[in-house]
Coordinates of N, CA and C and ligand atoms in Angstrom, one line a residue:
M30 N 349.6 10.7 170.2 CA 349.2 9.4 170.9 C 348.4 9.8 172.2
V31 N 347.4 8.9 172.4 CA 346.6 9.1 173.7 C 346.7 7.9 174.5
A32 N 346.6 8.0 175.8 CA 346.8 6.9 176.7 C 345.5 6.3 177.2
I33 N 345.4 5.0 177.3 CA 344.3 4.4 177.9 C 344.8 3.4 178.9
T34 N 344.1 3.3 180.1 CA 344.4 2.2 181.0 C 343.2 1.2 181.0
F35 N 343.6 0.0 180.7 CA 342.6 -1.1 180.8 C 342.8 -1.8 182.2
I36 N 341.8 -2.0 182.9 CA 341.9 -2.8 184.2 C 341.0 -4.0 184.1
E37 N 341.7 -5.2 184.2 CA 341.0 -6.4 184.1 C 340.1 -6.6 185.4
F38 N 339.2 -7.6 185.3 CA 338.3 -7.8 186.4 C 339.1 -8.2 187.7
N39 N 340.3 -8.8 187.5 CA 341.1 -9.2 188.7 C 342.0 -8.0 189.1
G40 N 341.9 -6.9 188.5 CA 342.7 -5.7 189.0 C 344.0 -5.5 188.2
T41 N 344.3 -6.4 187.3 CA 345.6 -6.2 186.5 C 345.4 -5.0 185.6
R42 N 346.4 -4.1 185.6 CA 346.4 -2.9 184.8 C 347.2 -3.0 183.6
H43 N 346.7 -2.4 182.5 CA 347.5 -2.4 181.2 C 347.4 -0.9 180.8
D44 N 348.6 -0.3 180.8 CA 348.7 1.1 180.3 C 349.2 1.1 178.9
V45 N 348.3 1.5 177.9 CA 348.7 1.5 176.5 C 348.5 2.8 175.9
E46 N 349.1 3.0 174.7 CA 349.0 4.2 174.0 C 348.5 3.9 172.6
V47 N 347.7 4.8 172.0 CA 347.2 4.5 170.7 C 347.1 5.9 170.0
A48 N 347.1 5.8 168.6 CA 347.0 7.1 167.9 C 345.6 7.6 168.0
E49 N 345.5 8.9 168.0 CA 344.2 9.6 167.9 C 343.4 9.1 166.7
G50 N 342.2 8.8 166.8 CA 341.4 8.3 165.7 C 341.2 6.8 165.7
A51 N 342.0 6.1 166.4 CA 341.9 4.7 166.6 C 340.8 4.4 167.6
T52 N 340.2 3.2 167.7 CA 339.2 2.9 168.7 C 339.9 2.3 169.9
A53 N 339.2 2.3 171.0 CA 339.7 1.7 172.3 C 339.9 0.2 172.0
M54 N 339.0 -0.4 171.2 CA 339.1 -1.8 171.0 C 340.5 -2.1 170.2
E55 N 340.8 -1.3 169.2 CA 342.0 -1.5 168.5 C 343.2 -1.3 169.5
A56 N 343.1 -0.4 170.4 CA 344.2 -0.2 171.3 C 344.4 -1.5 172.2
A57 N 343.3 -2.1 172.6 CA 343.4 -3.3 173.4 C 344.0 -4.5 172.6
V58 N 343.4 -4.7 171.4 CA 343.9 -5.8 170.6 C 345.3 -5.7 170.2
R59 N 345.8 -4.5 169.7 CA 347.1 -4.3 169.3 C 348.1 -4.5 170.5
N60 N 347.7 -4.3 171.7 CA 348.6 -4.4 172.8 C 348.4 -5.6 173.6
G61 N 347.6 -6.6 173.1 CA 347.4 -7.9 173.7 C 346.7 -7.8 175.1
V62 N 345.8 -6.8 175.2 CA 345.1 -6.7 176.5 C 344.1 -7.9 176.6
P63 N 344.2 -8.7 177.6 CA 343.2 -9.9 177.6 C 341.8 -9.4 177.9
G64 N 340.8 -10.2 177.5 CA 339.4 -9.9 177.9 C 338.7 -9.2 176.8
I65 N 339.3 -8.8 175.7 CA 338.6 -8.2 174.6 C 338.9 -9.0 173.3
T66 N 337.9 -9.8 172.9 CA 338.1 -10.7 171.8 C 337.7 -10.0 170.4
A67 N 336.8 -9.1 170.4 CA 336.5 -8.3 169.2 C 336.3 -9.1 168.0
E68 N 335.4 -10.1 168.1 CA 335.2 -11.1 167.0 C 334.8 -10.5 165.7
C69 N 334.1 -9.4 165.7 CA 333.6 -8.9 164.4 C 334.6 -7.8 163.8
G70 N 335.7 -7.6 164.5 CA 336.7 -6.7 164.0 C 336.3 -5.2 164.1
G71 N 335.3 -4.9 164.9 CA 335.0 -3.5 165.0 C 333.7 -3.0 164.3
A72 N 332.9 -3.9 163.8 CA 331.7 -3.6 163.0 C 330.5 -3.4 163.9
C73 N 330.6 -3.4 165.2 CA 329.5 -3.2 166.1 C 328.5 -4.4 165.9
A74 N 329.0 -5.6 165.7 CA 328.2 -6.7 165.4 C 328.4 -8.0 166.2
C75 N 329.2 -7.8 167.3 CA 329.4 -9.1 168.1 C 329.3 -8.9 169.6
A76 N 329.6 -7.7 170.1 CA 329.5 -7.4 171.6 C 330.6 -8.1 172.4
T77 N 331.7 -8.6 171.7 CA 332.8 -9.2 172.5 C 333.9 -8.2 172.7
C78 N 333.6 -6.9 172.6 CA 334.6 -5.9 172.9 C 334.0 -5.0 174.1
H79 N 333.1 -5.6 174.8 CA 332.4 -5.0 175.9 C 333.3 -4.5 177.0
V80 N 333.2 -3.3 177.4 CA 334.0 -2.7 178.5 C 333.1 -1.9 179.4
Y81 N 333.6 -1.6 180.6 CA 332.9 -0.6 181.5 C 333.8 0.6 181.6
V82 N 333.1 1.8 181.3 CA 333.8 3.0 181.4 C 334.1 3.4 182.8
G83 N 335.4 3.8 183.1 CA 335.8 4.1 184.4 C 335.1 5.3 185.0
E84 N 335.0 5.3 186.3 CA 334.3 6.4 187.1 C 334.9 7.8 186.6
G85 N 334.0 8.7 186.4 CA 334.4 10.1 186.0 C 334.6 10.3 184.5
W86 N 334.6 9.2 183.7 CA 334.8 9.3 182.3 C 333.6 9.2 181.4
Q87 N 332.5 8.8 182.1 CA 331.3 8.5 181.3 C 330.8 9.7 180.5
D88 N 330.8 10.9 181.1 CA 330.3 12.1 180.4 C 331.2 12.4 179.1
K89 N 332.5 12.2 179.3 CA 333.4 12.5 178.2 C 333.3 11.5 177.1
V90 N 333.1 10.2 177.5 CA 332.9 9.1 176.4 C 331.6 9.2 175.7
G91 N 330.6 9.6 176.4 CA 329.3 9.8 175.8 C 328.4 8.6 175.9
E92 N 327.2 8.7 175.3 CA 326.2 7.6 175.3 C 326.4 6.7 174.1
P93 N 326.0 5.5 174.2 CA 326.1 4.6 173.0 C 325.0 5.0 172.0
S94 N 325.3 4.7 170.7 CA 324.3 4.9 169.7 C 323.2 3.9 169.8
E95 N 322.1 4.1 169.1 CA 321.0 3.1 169.1 C 321.5 1.7 168.7
M96 N 322.3 1.7 167.7 CA 322.8 0.4 167.1 C 323.7 -0.3 168.2
E97 N 324.5 0.5 168.9 CA 325.4 0.0 169.9 C 324.6 -0.6 171.1
E98 N 323.5 0.2 171.4 CA 322.7 -0.2 172.5 C 322.0 -1.6 172.2
G99 N 321.6 -1.7 171.0 CA 321.0 -3.0 170.5 C 321.9 -4.1 170.6
M100 N 323.2 -3.9 170.3 CA 324.2 -4.9 170.3 C 324.6 -5.2 171.8
L101 N 324.6 -4.2 172.6 CA 324.9 -4.4 174.1 C 324.0 -5.4 174.7
D102 N 322.8 -5.6 174.2 CA 321.8 -6.6 174.7 C 322.4 -8.0 174.7
F103 N 323.4 -8.2 173.8 CA 324.0 -9.5 173.7 C 325.2 -9.7 174.6
A104 N 325.6 -8.6 175.3 CA 326.7 -8.7 176.2 C 326.2 -9.3 177.6
T105 N 327.2 -9.8 178.3 CA 326.9 -10.4 179.7 C 327.1 -9.3 180.7
D106 N 326.3 -9.3 181.7 CA 326.5 -8.4 182.9 C 326.6 -6.9 182.5
V107 N 325.6 -6.5 181.7 CA 325.6 -5.1 181.2 C 325.2 -4.1 182.4
R108 N 326.0 -3.1 182.5 CA 325.8 -2.1 183.5 C 325.6 -0.7 182.9
P109 N 325.2 0.3 183.7 CA 325.0 1.7 183.2 C 326.3 2.2 182.5
S110 N 327.5 1.7 182.9 CA 328.7 2.2 182.3 C 329.2 1.4 181.2
S111 N 328.4 0.4 180.7 CA 328.8 -0.5 179.6 C 328.9 0.3 178.3
R112 N 329.9 0.0 177.5 CA 330.1 0.4 176.2 C 330.8 -0.7 175.4
L113 N 330.6 -0.6 174.0 CA 331.4 -1.5 173.2 C 332.7 -0.7 172.8
S114 N 333.8 -1.2 173.1 CA 335.1 -0.4 172.9 C 335.4 -0.1 171.5
C115 N 334.8 -0.9 170.5 CA 335.1 -0.6 169.1 C 334.3 0.7 168.7
Q116 N 333.4 1.1 169.5 CA 332.6 2.3 169.2 C 333.1 3.6 170.0
I117 N 334.2 3.4 170.7 CA 334.8 4.5 171.4 C 336.0 5.0 170.6
R118 N 335.9 6.1 169.9 CA 337.0 6.6 169.1 C 337.8 7.5 169.9
M119 N 339.1 7.3 169.9 CA 340.0 8.1 170.8 C 340.4 9.5 170.3
T120 N 340.2 10.4 171.2 CA 340.5 11.8 170.9 C 341.4 12.3 172.0
E121 N 342.0 13.5 171.8 CA 342.8 14.1 172.9 C 342.0 14.3 174.2
A122 N 340.7 14.5 174.0 CA 339.8 14.7 175.2 C 339.7 13.4 176.0
L123 N 340.0 12.3 175.4 CA 339.9 11.0 176.1 C 341.3 10.5 176.6
N124 N 342.3 11.4 176.5 CA 343.6 11.0 176.9 C 343.6 10.6 178.4
G125 N 344.0 9.4 178.7 CA 344.0 9.0 180.1 C 342.8 8.1 180.5
L126 N 342.0 7.8 179.5 CA 340.7 7.1 179.7 C 341.0 5.8 180.5
V127 N 340.1 5.5 181.4 CA 340.2 4.2 182.1 C 339.0 3.3 181.7
L128 N 339.3 2.1 181.3 CA 338.2 1.1 180.9 C 338.5 -0.2 181.7
H129 N 337.4 -0.7 182.2 CA 337.4 -2.0 182.9 C 336.9 -3.1 181.9
T130 N 337.7 -4.2 181.9 CA 337.2 -5.3 181.1 C 336.4 -6.3 181.9
P131 N 335.3 -6.8 181.4 CA 334.5 -7.8 182.1 C 335.2 -9.1 182.3
E132 N 334.6 -9.9 183.2 CA 335.2 -11.2 183.5 C 335.0 -12.1 182.3
F133 N 333.8 -12.0 181.6 CA 333.5 -12.8 180.5 C 333.0 -11.9 179.4
Q134 N 333.3 -12.4 178.1 CA 332.7 -11.7 177.0 C 331.6 -12.6 176.4
G135 N 330.6 -12.0 175.7 CA 329.6 -12.8 175.0 C 328.5 -13.2 175.9
Ligands
FES320 FE1 332.5 -6.5 167.5 FE2 333.0 -4.3 168.9 S1 334.4 -5.6 168.0 S2 331.1 -5.1 168.5

C-alpha cells in the first residue's frame, strides 16, 4: 500500500492508502475524497479528476502525456502543477504523495 494525502482547497486533509498500481483518482474516489468527480472513470476524457501536485513532488510524478495535456485544456484554473489524477499511477516512489484538489472541477 502507498499513502496519498489529498488537501482540499479549504485546507481539509484526507490521508488515504491505495494499492500500488492503482491511480490517484481511484484512491480519491474509493475513499470519498470530495472534489474529484472523475466522470469518465479514468479514460483521460473528462478532466474532472484535476489536481495540483504538491510542492516537491512534481519531479517524481513527472510530466503529463500529450493526450493528458490536451484534456487539461478543459480544466478550470490550470497551473504548472496541474495533472489529471487518473493518469498518476501509484508506485512505491510516490508513497506519501501530496495532491491538492481544486475548488471547482470542469
Ligand atoms: Fe476523466 Fe481523469 S477521470 S480524465
